[in-house]
Amino acid sequence: MEDCSANTVSLREFGCEQNLLSRPDGSASFVQGDTSVLAAVYGPAEVKVSKEIYDRATLEVIIQSKVGLPSVKERAQEQCVRESCEAALLLSLHPRSSLTLVLQELHNDGSLLSCYLNAACMAMMDASLPMSCLFCGVTCAIQADGKIVTDPTAAQEAESRALMTFAIDSKERQVMMTSTKGSFSMQEMQQCIAVSQTTSEKIFSFHRESLRRRYSKSV
Amino acid sequence: MKETPLSNCERDFLLKAIQEKKRLDGRQTYDYRKLKIMFGTDFGCCFVELGKTRVMAQVSCELVAPKDNRPNEGIMFFNVELSPMASPTFEQGRQSELSVKLNRQLERCLRNSKCIDTESLCVVSGEKVWQIRVDVHLLNHDGNLMDAASIAAVTALCHFRRPDVGIQGDEVTVYSTEERDPIPLSIYHMPISVSFAFFQQGTYLLVDPSEREERVMDGLLMIAMNKHREICSIQSSGGIMLLKEQVMRCSKIASVKVSEITELITKALENDKTARKSGGRCGFAESMPQERITAMKKEETSVEMTDVTEKAGDMVLQAEVPPQTSQSPVVPLPGMGQVGQGLQNSWGMEEDEQDEEENFNSDEDKETVMEVVKNQGQGDVVEISDSEEDEVVILEPEAVDKVKKKKSSNSHLKGSAAAQKLHNK
């Protein structure tokens, strides 16, 4: 079993701004270090008959990268985000409606998928969509020497042996979605999951603080 | 989504207010909304806020072969993306009329006016030139998308730095950002577009219409000018009849506005340059306003990881043993075939030696090889009895083992020869 040599891992500086766009029902921008993402939510709204589901809302996730046309990579990321959101949202409260989540990459400096997840959660909160739990995204990278790094930058991602992104829910800190790249052992993956669960505490307390600030009577 | 129709009372209210020279947000007839220009972390990324309309532009470059009829000129490519974020009526992938119109207008404004020196983008005449790609993403639609898009595109082009290129004889070296400082594009002039909305068959006009005003307008006049008072492009849409004096008046207003906007752009570029030189962090993260109640930032934090190893160890011990997986989860029925690397070949064809070699070469990890061997021994051997060609022989696990061992001694030919022998049996 590989030991993670350091006793502490670090999260880059992160920040969030909600309700910054006037047209969408809910919007948020999430920043992790230099990686920044803008998320917008429309819904519940009218749905096309071809896409409607009789007892649930239809969630559509659209991810747009900065340069170029959308490719398979964006589609794969869309699926990861959609699975996490569908697990957290109470879709049966809005049957035959559509929920649209649009994510725009503003700058990619590593940990992009977890930034998408965090921005999506803040935007859905801003849109007041009913959710059974909040979720957050954490990225872990295992470097060549076995050391685990959370929230890696693009340079750290490029020289890592394995890269894992987890979506973790706020109720029981369980893993909702996993997306991995590279090779690693079972023990390493369990270690990364444990690391991500501890890291998610910080992000959930950030959710509480930012909402407390937003709805406070005095700052 | 279908556009929500504008109610008649709202329409009448807007038109009546315009007749009395009043606007919903309190502006004067010729006033622009507040314009904010911010830059991203890397060169060529620019955010523009025109009131509530938000636009992002990103410039990137790539070395490509030039067009046949212009062998020593670079290529400019523009793409205006109507993000579904900007308005519920914008749909992804669908080329709507508005998207075509904006794309064409931006192209005419920037490419046909020759604001960028394309000959300076040539590296090797006839073989390699720089292709400059400008992607404009519309993030929020609150009216006057064209102006915001043109400001963002021009500012991003001025902000962009392309990698330095060195030519020594026949060799061309492209230097990275760390090796040599990237160089800016050579820009002759900055064309900015100004939009005028006309109401009541051209009687009233408004500069920089908001989204509501755009919905009740009769027609739109777009004039693209630079600060030297040269008209780069002019377009009138909506079918309104305009008099010569009206067009002249609009162009005078446009020249005033364009000089103001150009000044703002140069100031923003200067500020960004000084910020980067002094080593300060710049980008979207920095430009997030902190005094707002809806924004919050948290400094870099470290997380305690002391008990992670024990926790992980416990999880592994507590976890159930994973079920024995067979290599191919599909149960072959008679008449069904499988094709693919590593799968059992059940087509009525001779196994390709090439495939065998590739199969062995791809197994890097020793553990996986042993697992594959084990599973092949446990999996069912499929015999297709209705094959018309030579008898298919599925390699037995021992034979596979032998062949795999041979691989380690670097004799791929021997391995394939062994397989050949088995086939010919």
XYZ file of C-alpha atoms in Angstrom:
644
model
C 0.000 0.000 0.000
C 1.410 3.339 -0.961
C 1.682 5.878 1.841
C 0.837 9.474 1.139
C 3.937 11.097 2.485
C 2.492 14.463 3.447
C 0.002 14.829 6.273
C -1.758 17.747 4.676
C -2.971 18.468 1.172
C -4.041 21.910 0.087
C -6.930 23.426 -1.795
C -6.291 26.418 -4.019
C -8.011 29.672 -3.285
C -11.624 29.356 -4.373
C -14.460 31.805 -4.761
C -17.992 32.044 -6.039
C -20.368 34.718 -7.226
C -24.086 34.028 -7.622
C -26.809 35.721 -9.625
C -24.434 37.522 -11.950
C -26.429 37.072 -15.176
C -29.828 38.682 -15.633
C -31.485 36.295 -18.142
C -30.997 32.824 -16.590
C -33.109 31.761 -13.615
C -29.968 30.968 -11.663
C -26.318 31.625 -12.400
C -23.029 31.262 -10.618
C -19.380 31.594 -11.373
C -16.963 29.336 -9.534
C -13.244 29.936 -9.345
C -10.617 27.436 -8.147
C -7.193 29.069 -8.304
C -7.076 30.142 -11.958
C -9.668 27.677 -13.215
C -12.962 29.520 -13.630
C -16.354 28.339 -14.836
C -19.661 30.121 -15.417
C -22.869 28.159 -14.884
C -26.448 29.105 -15.755
C -29.693 27.285 -15.033
C -33.057 27.661 -16.752
C -36.022 25.894 -15.320
C -38.450 24.417 -14.702
C -39.634 25.417 -18.168
C -41.444 24.143 -21.214
C -40.062 20.919 -22.629
C -40.151 19.571 -26.192
C -42.641 16.749 -26.561
C -39.919 14.457 -27.878
C -37.878 14.917 -24.725
C -40.587 14.989 -22.081
C -40.746 12.375 -19.321
C -44.185 11.813 -17.830
C -43.222 11.726 -14.156
C -39.942 13.653 -13.931
C -38.228 16.757 -15.166
C -35.803 16.384 -18.071
C -32.332 17.642 -17.180
C -30.152 18.798 -20.040
C -26.516 19.711 -19.454
C -24.546 21.708 -22.033
C -20.809 22.220 -21.584
C -19.027 24.735 -23.801
C -15.291 24.991 -23.978
C -13.550 28.230 -24.774
C -12.089 27.394 -28.162
C -13.413 25.164 -30.879
C -16.523 23.155 -31.511
C -17.880 20.728 -28.903
C -16.265 17.328 -29.112
C -16.573 13.923 -27.482
C -14.678 15.155 -24.424
C -17.362 17.714 -23.652
C -20.055 15.086 -24.128
C -18.342 12.791 -21.622
C -18.057 15.602 -19.081
C -21.709 16.494 -19.682
C -22.709 12.957 -18.839
C -20.694 13.008 -15.587
C -22.274 16.279 -14.503
C -25.756 15.169 -15.519
C -25.526 11.941 -13.515
C -24.501 13.857 -10.384
C -27.201 16.497 -10.801
C -29.953 13.967 -11.470
C -29.025 12.169 -8.269
C -29.227 15.352 -6.211
C -32.236 17.081 -7.776
C -35.829 16.221 -6.854
C -36.908 15.757 -10.442
C -40.289 14.220 -9.652
C -41.524 17.542 -8.311
C -41.637 18.963 -11.852
C -42.937 16.341 -14.271
C -43.027 17.141 -17.991
C -40.711 20.136 -17.525
C -37.201 20.855 -18.608
C -34.207 21.954 -16.597
C -31.299 23.276 -18.614
C -27.828 23.662 -17.136
C -25.248 25.475 -19.264
C -21.593 25.485 -18.221
C -19.058 27.745 -19.892
C -15.355 27.258 -19.362
C -13.686 30.603 -18.763
C -10.187 29.357 -18.040
C -8.790 25.894 -17.510
C -5.885 25.525 -15.105
C -6.616 21.986 -13.904
C -9.484 20.378 -11.937
C -11.971 21.460 -14.574
C -14.570 18.735 -14.014
C -14.759 19.392 -10.276
C -15.084 23.116 -10.993
C -18.010 22.322 -13.333
C -19.672 20.312 -10.544
C -19.183 23.051 -7.952
C -20.463 25.769 -10.282
C -23.463 23.611 -11.211
C -24.395 23.136 -7.559
C -24.124 26.873 -6.771
C -26.160 27.786 -9.861
C -28.906 25.308 -8.981
C -28.987 26.758 -5.461
C -29.290 30.238 -6.932
C -32.164 29.068 -9.144
C -33.836 27.586 -6.056
C -34.247 24.177 -7.658
C -35.380 21.603 -5.089
C -32.540 19.262 -4.208
C -32.298 16.365 -1.796
C -28.662 17.150 -1.049
C -25.876 19.434 -2.205
C -22.826 18.065 -3.908
C -19.297 19.143 -4.573
C -16.547 18.053 -6.917
C -13.017 17.184 -5.796
C -10.135 16.221 -8.073
C -7.215 14.117 -6.854
C -4.040 13.443 -8.762
C -1.576 10.670 -7.931
C 1.906 11.697 -8.915
C 4.637 9.414 -10.130
C 6.058 8.992 -6.607
C 2.677 7.989 -5.152
C 1.944 11.325 -3.504
C -1.687 12.443 -3.577
C -2.405 16.029 -4.607
C -5.885 17.550 -4.372
C -7.135 20.287 -6.697
C -4.165 19.952 -9.051
C -3.132 22.675 -11.471
C -2.810 21.924 -15.179
C 0.947 21.389 -14.776
C 0.419 18.942 -11.905
C -2.261 17.104 -13.904
C 0.037 16.678 -16.875
C 2.785 15.005 -14.838
C 0.480 12.836 -12.737
C 0.136 9.086 -13.081
C -3.589 9.038 -12.359
C -6.326 11.653 -12.147
C -9.619 11.134 -10.333
C -12.646 13.344 -9.920
C -15.332 12.530 -7.356
C -18.728 14.085 -6.788
C -19.505 13.889 -3.073
C -22.893 14.520 -1.511
C -23.409 16.690 1.524
C -25.661 14.398 3.584
C -23.449 11.391 4.178
C -20.275 12.301 2.300
C -20.860 9.413 -0.094
C -19.404 9.287 -3.579
C -22.033 10.089 -6.232
C -19.909 10.037 -9.364
C -16.384 8.985 -10.248
C -14.365 9.858 -13.298
C -10.837 8.526 -13.526
C -7.939 8.623 -15.902
C -4.729 6.622 -15.619
C -3.735 3.531 -13.682
C -3.855 3.087 -9.914
C -4.406 0.374 -7.321
C -7.525 -0.237 -5.279
C -5.815 1.021 -2.129
C -4.809 4.245 -3.836
C -8.352 4.827 -5.008
C -9.745 4.287 -1.513
C -7.162 6.686 -0.160
C -8.180 9.292 -2.702
C -11.826 8.805 -1.792
C -11.030 9.326 1.880
C -8.987 12.430 1.015
C -11.816 13.792 -1.113
C -14.359 13.219 1.618
C -12.256 15.208 4.085
C -11.681 17.948 1.505
C -15.378 18.184 0.715
C -15.988 19.410 4.274
C -14.235 22.651 3.362
C -16.359 23.145 0.283
C -19.620 22.439 2.108
C -18.735 24.886 4.876
C -17.991 27.406 2.105
C -21.510 26.788 0.718
C -22.990 27.569 4.141
C -20.887 30.674 4.675
C -21.630 32.150 1.273
C -25.366 31.561 1.639
C -25.313 32.933 5.165
C -23.624 36.043 3.817
C -26.124 36.375 1.014
C -29.191 36.162 3.201
C -27.785 38.056 6.174
C -29.402 41.252 7.340
C -26.071 42.869 8.096
C -22.627 42.034 6.775
C -37.656 27.193 -25.886
C -40.222 29.390 -27.573
C -39.839 33.106 -27.031
C -42.344 34.548 -24.560
C -44.431 37.018 -26.562
C -44.285 40.678 -25.646
C -47.604 41.896 -24.273
C -49.390 44.687 -26.086
C -49.444 46.987 -23.089
C -45.701 46.645 -22.656
C -45.169 47.403 -26.328
C -47.442 50.462 -26.224
C -45.793 51.692 -23.054
C -42.320 51.463 -24.546
C -43.326 53.218 -27.768
C -45.108 55.992 -25.916
C -42.082 56.538 -23.655
C -39.778 56.714 -26.685
C -42.037 59.323 -28.257
C -41.534 61.415 -25.123
C -37.759 60.885 -25.358
C -37.736 58.678 -22.260
C -36.015 55.303 -21.867
C -36.773 52.566 -19.335
C -33.356 52.776 -17.674
C -33.277 56.588 -17.620
C -30.694 57.031 -20.388
C -30.703 59.827 -22.931
C -31.301 59.063 -26.612
C -27.611 58.952 -27.511
C -26.263 57.427 -24.291
C -24.409 54.153 -24.098
C -24.790 51.831 -21.134
C -21.907 51.367 -18.728
C -19.094 49.553 -20.497
C -16.672 47.364 -18.552
C -13.720 45.555 -20.096
C -11.779 42.872 -18.219
C -9.108 40.446 -19.287
C -8.494 36.789 -18.580
C -5.392 35.048 -17.344
C -3.943 34.183 -20.713
C -3.372 36.537 -23.613
C -6.254 37.020 -25.974
C -9.073 36.467 -23.485
C -11.408 39.399 -22.907
C -14.718 39.919 -21.067
C -16.999 42.796 -21.993
C -20.042 43.966 -20.037
C -22.282 46.447 -21.854
C -24.896 47.120 -19.201
C -26.159 43.614 -18.497
C -25.119 42.170 -21.848
C -22.074 39.969 -21.271
C -19.706 38.691 -23.895
C -16.436 36.747 -23.784
C -13.909 36.615 -26.617
C -10.915 34.300 -26.926
C -8.241 34.485 -29.585
C -6.068 31.476 -30.419
C -3.603 30.716 -33.159
C -2.447 27.691 -35.072
C -0.008 26.988 -37.894
C -1.788 25.792 -41.028
C -1.292 25.662 -44.768
C -2.441 28.874 -46.462
C -5.256 29.228 -48.975
C -4.257 28.456 -52.556
C -5.061 31.853 -53.963
C -3.311 33.703 -51.115
C -0.100 31.837 -50.398
C 1.583 34.506 -48.294
C -1.290 35.723 -46.169
C -2.495 34.446 -42.817
C -6.053 33.291 -42.207
C -8.580 34.919 -39.868
C -11.477 32.836 -38.615
C -14.402 34.272 -36.654
C -17.000 32.346 -34.711
C -19.799 33.981 -32.750
C -21.356 31.434 -30.443
C -24.877 32.111 -29.191
C -24.625 30.208 -25.930
C -27.896 28.751 -24.589
C -26.880 30.606 -21.432
C -27.516 33.993 -22.989
C -31.203 33.563 -23.638
C -33.710 30.737 -23.253
C -34.528 31.040 -26.952
C -30.973 30.225 -28.068
C -30.588 26.537 -28.774
C -27.302 24.764 -29.040
C -26.291 23.575 -32.465
C -29.057 25.304 -34.339
C -27.841 27.909 -36.794
C -30.503 30.561 -36.146
C -31.006 33.663 -38.249
C -29.562 35.858 -35.552
C -26.431 33.722 -35.312
C -25.843 33.915 -39.070
C -26.419 37.670 -39.011
C -23.971 38.304 -36.157
C -21.310 36.069 -37.669
C -21.544 37.776 -41.038
C -21.527 41.265 -39.553
C -18.477 40.547 -37.409
C -16.646 39.068 -40.380
C -17.379 42.076 -42.548
C -16.437 44.453 -39.780
C -13.070 42.856 -38.991
C -11.940 40.849 -41.997
C -13.083 42.984 -44.914
C -11.821 46.159 -43.283
C -8.333 44.644 -43.199
C -7.678 45.780 -39.664
C -5.107 43.028 -39.103
C -1.985 42.796 -41.254
C -2.400 39.275 -42.582
C 0.904 39.309 -44.473
C 2.788 39.535 -41.189
C 1.179 36.216 -40.236
C 3.033 34.377 -42.968
C 5.825 32.059 -41.777
C 6.818 30.105 -44.890
C 5.178 31.379 -48.043
C 2.865 28.796 -49.543
C 3.437 26.281 -46.746
C 2.838 27.585 -43.235
C 0.892 30.582 -42.068
C -0.746 31.507 -38.803
C -4.482 30.980 -38.557
C -5.936 33.395 -36.018
C -9.197 32.122 -34.593
C -11.527 34.457 -32.690
C -14.270 32.765 -30.650
C -16.904 35.114 -29.245
C -19.254 33.594 -26.662
C -22.407 35.499 -25.817
C -23.096 34.939 -22.134
C -26.085 37.186 -21.411
C -28.454 38.786 -23.914
C -29.739 42.162 -22.808
C -29.687 43.871 -26.184
C -27.087 45.139 -28.621
C -25.140 41.923 -29.007
C -23.348 43.207 -32.105
C -21.644 46.124 -30.398
C -20.566 44.056 -27.418
C -19.255 41.316 -29.715
C -17.268 43.750 -31.854
C -15.735 45.464 -28.815
C -14.796 42.118 -27.312
C -13.321 40.790 -30.567
C -11.235 43.894 -31.239
C -9.973 44.127 -27.672
C -9.095 40.438 -27.599
C -7.158 40.799 -30.859
C -5.233 43.761 -29.446
C -4.535 41.818 -26.258
C -3.411 38.626 -27.992
C 0.249 37.579 -28.284
C 1.318 34.924 -30.736
C 4.387 32.703 -30.241
C 7.641 33.934 -31.715
C 8.962 32.115 -34.776
C 12.579 31.805 -35.849
C 13.582 30.925 -39.400
C 17.097 29.695 -40.144
C 17.362 28.622 -43.759
C 14.894 25.801 -44.142
C 14.311 25.225 -40.443
C 11.419 26.926 -38.697
C 11.372 26.972 -34.888
C 8.302 27.990 -32.930
C 9.387 29.246 -29.512
C 7.210 28.610 -26.483
C 6.167 31.368 -24.093
C 8.953 30.476 -21.687
C 11.700 30.560 -24.322
C 10.890 33.862 -25.982
C 8.333 36.552 -25.269
C 5.283 36.217 -27.519
C 4.678 39.079 -29.930
C 1.445 41.038 -30.475
C -0.464 41.073 -33.761
C 0.064 44.051 -36.024
C -3.240 45.926 -36.028
C -3.789 48.881 -38.336
C -6.994 50.232 -36.827
C -9.783 49.180 -34.460
C -13.232 49.015 -36.075
C -16.018 49.346 -33.515
C -19.678 48.921 -34.411
C -22.401 51.254 -33.149
C -26.057 50.234 -33.389
C -29.030 52.537 -33.868
C -32.592 51.337 -33.354
C -35.378 53.079 -35.280
C -39.006 53.423 -34.214
C -42.190 54.708 -35.899
C -40.859 54.354 -39.451
C -37.610 56.178 -38.741
C -38.998 59.081 -36.736
C -37.257 58.226 -33.498
C -33.884 56.636 -33.005
C -32.055 55.205 -29.990
C -28.402 54.363 -29.578
C -27.468 51.065 -27.893
C -30.936 49.523 -27.617
C -31.661 47.240 -24.679
C -33.425 43.909 -25.144
C -36.922 45.308 -24.622
C -36.276 48.193 -26.988
C -34.964 45.753 -29.605
C -38.205 43.826 -29.485
C -40.341 46.850 -30.336
C -38.014 48.471 -32.875
C -38.781 48.733 -36.580
C -35.262 48.437 -37.880
C -31.593 48.531 -36.944
C -28.735 50.475 -38.473
C -25.227 49.247 -37.697
C -22.228 51.430 -38.513
C -18.708 50.137 -37.915
C -16.104 52.885 -37.738
C -12.621 53.422 -36.437
C -11.299 56.398 -34.538
C -9.939 57.970 -37.738
C -13.575 58.501 -38.788
C -13.405 55.872 -41.523
C -16.541 53.809 -42.019
C -15.571 50.130 -42.141
C -19.008 48.617 -42.577
C -22.592 49.846 -42.638
C -25.712 47.722 -42.560
C -29.384 48.542 -42.349
C -31.817 45.764 -41.521
C -35.523 45.578 -40.816
C -36.624 47.261 -44.019
C -36.920 50.828 -42.699
C -36.611 53.679 -45.160
C -33.931 56.131 -44.038
C -33.216 59.587 -45.420
C -29.702 60.652 -46.355
C -29.645 63.240 -43.553
C -30.562 60.587 -41.007
C -27.702 58.354 -42.087
C -25.262 61.272 -42.010
C -26.437 62.233 -38.534
C -26.009 58.663 -37.340
C -22.488 58.482 -38.699
C -21.579 61.695 -36.841
C -22.955 60.254 -33.600
C -21.108 57.021 -34.302
C -17.767 58.782 -34.721
C -18.152 60.426 -31.301
C -19.100 57.159 -29.658
C -16.342 55.214 -31.357
C -13.647 57.612 -30.189
C -14.946 57.323 -26.612
C -15.024 53.527 -26.761
C -11.567 53.325 -28.373
C -10.187 55.465 -25.553
C -11.739 53.119 -23.015
C -10.232 50.086 -24.745
C -6.727 51.584 -24.857
C -6.981 52.518 -21.190
C -8.075 48.992 -20.261
C -5.197 47.501 -22.273
C -2.728 49.846 -20.557
C -3.994 48.930 -17.103
C -3.730 45.255 -17.885
C -0.201 45.705 -19.228
C 0.979 47.467 -16.065
C -0.712 44.885 -13.879
C 1.035 42.040 -15.692
C 4.396 43.788 -15.650
C 4.241 44.366 -11.907
C 3.634 40.646 -11.529
C 0.136 40.936 -10.153
C -2.328 38.143 -10.724
C -4.796 38.921 -13.430
C -7.764 37.098 -14.771
C -11.408 36.449 -14.162
C -10.653 35.338 -10.623
C -9.124 38.678 -9.755
C -11.839 40.740 -11.353
C -14.545 39.137 -9.229
C -16.060 41.943 -7.169
C -15.644 41.193 -3.500
C -17.799 43.853 -1.908
C -20.968 42.291 -3.300
C -23.101 40.229 -0.990
C -23.510 37.516 -3.606
C -19.764 36.970 -3.944
C -17.394 35.242 -1.590
C -13.825 34.107 -1.689
C -11.807 31.765 0.469
C -8.039 31.746 0.738
C -5.829 28.751 0.061
C -6.497 26.166 2.734
C -4.808 22.980 3.774
C -6.667 19.896 4.833
C -5.512 17.498 7.551
C -4.859 14.017 6.215
C -3.420 12.164 9.222
C -5.939 9.355 9.463
C -6.467 8.860 5.743
C -4.261 5.800 5.381
C -6.020 3.954 8.191
C -9.431 4.939 6.864
C -8.537 3.726 3.389
C -7.113 0.484 4.733
C -10.316 -0.159 6.672
C -12.420 0.460 3.562
C -10.389 -2.037 1.562
C -10.657 -4.717 4.268
C -14.349 -4.157 4.747
C -15.098 -4.181 1.063
C -16.523 -7.319 -0.454
C -14.344 -9.379 -2.732
C -15.288 -8.351 -6.252
C -17.044 -11.115 -8.226
C -14.904 -13.050 -10.656
C -15.340 -11.247 -13.918
C -15.181 -13.076 -17.199
C -13.254 -11.435 -19.940
C -16.207 -11.163 -22.217
C -19.490 -10.373 -20.478
C -21.499 -11.371 -23.553
C -22.550 -15.012 -23.702
C -21.984 -16.183 -27.264
C -25.084 -17.761 -28.716
C -24.999 -19.754 -31.933
C -25.047 -17.376 -34.815
C -23.575 -14.451 -32.835
C -20.083 -13.185 -33.472
C -17.596 -11.036 -31.579
C -14.869 -8.897 -32.982
C -12.287 -7.055 -30.992
C -8.898 -7.123 -29.344
C -8.641 -9.547 -26.503
C -12.098 -11.040 -27.070
C -12.656 -14.584 -28.112
C -12.768 -14.707 -31.854
C -15.978 -16.434 -32.789
C -16.237 -15.368 -36.429
C -15.686 -18.154 -38.936
C -12.388 -16.665 -40.040
C -8.733 -17.436 -39.448
C -7.284 -15.559 -36.581
C -5.048 -12.806 -37.808
C -1.447 -13.127 -36.655
C -1.194 -9.370 -36.661
C -3.998 -9.183 -34.111
C -2.286 -11.733 -31.926
C 0.925 -9.729 -31.877
C -0.886 -6.509 -31.077
C -2.790 -8.307 -28.363
C 0.395 -9.414 -26.670
C 2.093 -6.060 -27.093
C -0.743 -4.180 -25.486
C -0.567 -6.157 -22.274
C 1.898 -3.991 -20.425
C 0.999 -4.848 -16.868
C 2.062 -8.331 -15.887
C -0.857 -8.712 -13.487
C -3.423 -8.096 -16.183
C -1.718 -10.655 -18.419
C -1.943 -13.316 -15.747
C -5.568 -12.418 -15.112
C -6.396 -12.664 -18.804
C -4.714 -16.038 -19.020
C -6.632 -17.290 -15.997
C -9.956 -16.055 -17.343
C -9.387 -17.538 -20.732
C -8.885 -20.878 -19.031
C -12.124 -20.484 -17.132
C -14.152 -19.030 -19.988
C -16.097 -21.157 -22.343
C -14.518 -22.201 -25.569
C -16.821 -21.487 -28.439
C -16.837 -23.691 -31.476
C -18.674 -22.355 -34.493
C -19.823 -25.385 -36.384
C -21.288 -23.646 -39.410
C -18.023 -22.095 -40.586
C -17.361 -22.470 -44.275
C -13.668 -21.691 -44.061
C -10.842 -23.461 -42.312
C -11.462 -24.915 -38.955
C -11.199 -22.313 -36.243
C -8.849 -23.211 -33.425
C -9.209 -21.248 -30.204
C -5.823 -21.051 -28.540
C -5.685 -23.116 -25.354
C -4.469 -21.358 -22.194
C -1.259 -23.394 -22.074
C -0.463 -22.457 -25.640
C -1.189 -18.802 -24.829
C 1.078 -19.034 -21.785
C 3.879 -20.481 -23.852
C 3.477 -17.798 -26.470
C 3.387 -15.073 -23.832
C 6.566 -16.372 -22.226
C 8.176 -16.286 -25.596
C 7.266 -12.607 -25.824
C 9.593 -11.754 -22.981
C 12.491 -13.121 -24.939
C 11.749 -10.605 -27.663
C 10.839 -13.080 -30.301
C 7.539 -11.878 -31.687
C 8.171 -13.790 -34.874
C 8.547 -17.000 -32.932
C 5.268 -16.353 -31.189
C 3.439 -15.784 -34.419
C 5.114 -18.845 -35.881
C 3.776 -20.898 -32.979
C 0.303 -19.480 -33.586
C 0.651 -20.269 -37.284
C 1.536 -23.847 -36.413
C -1.614 -24.133 -34.308
C -3.735 -22.748 -37.135
C -2.390 -25.132 -39.679
C -3.071 -28.161 -37.527
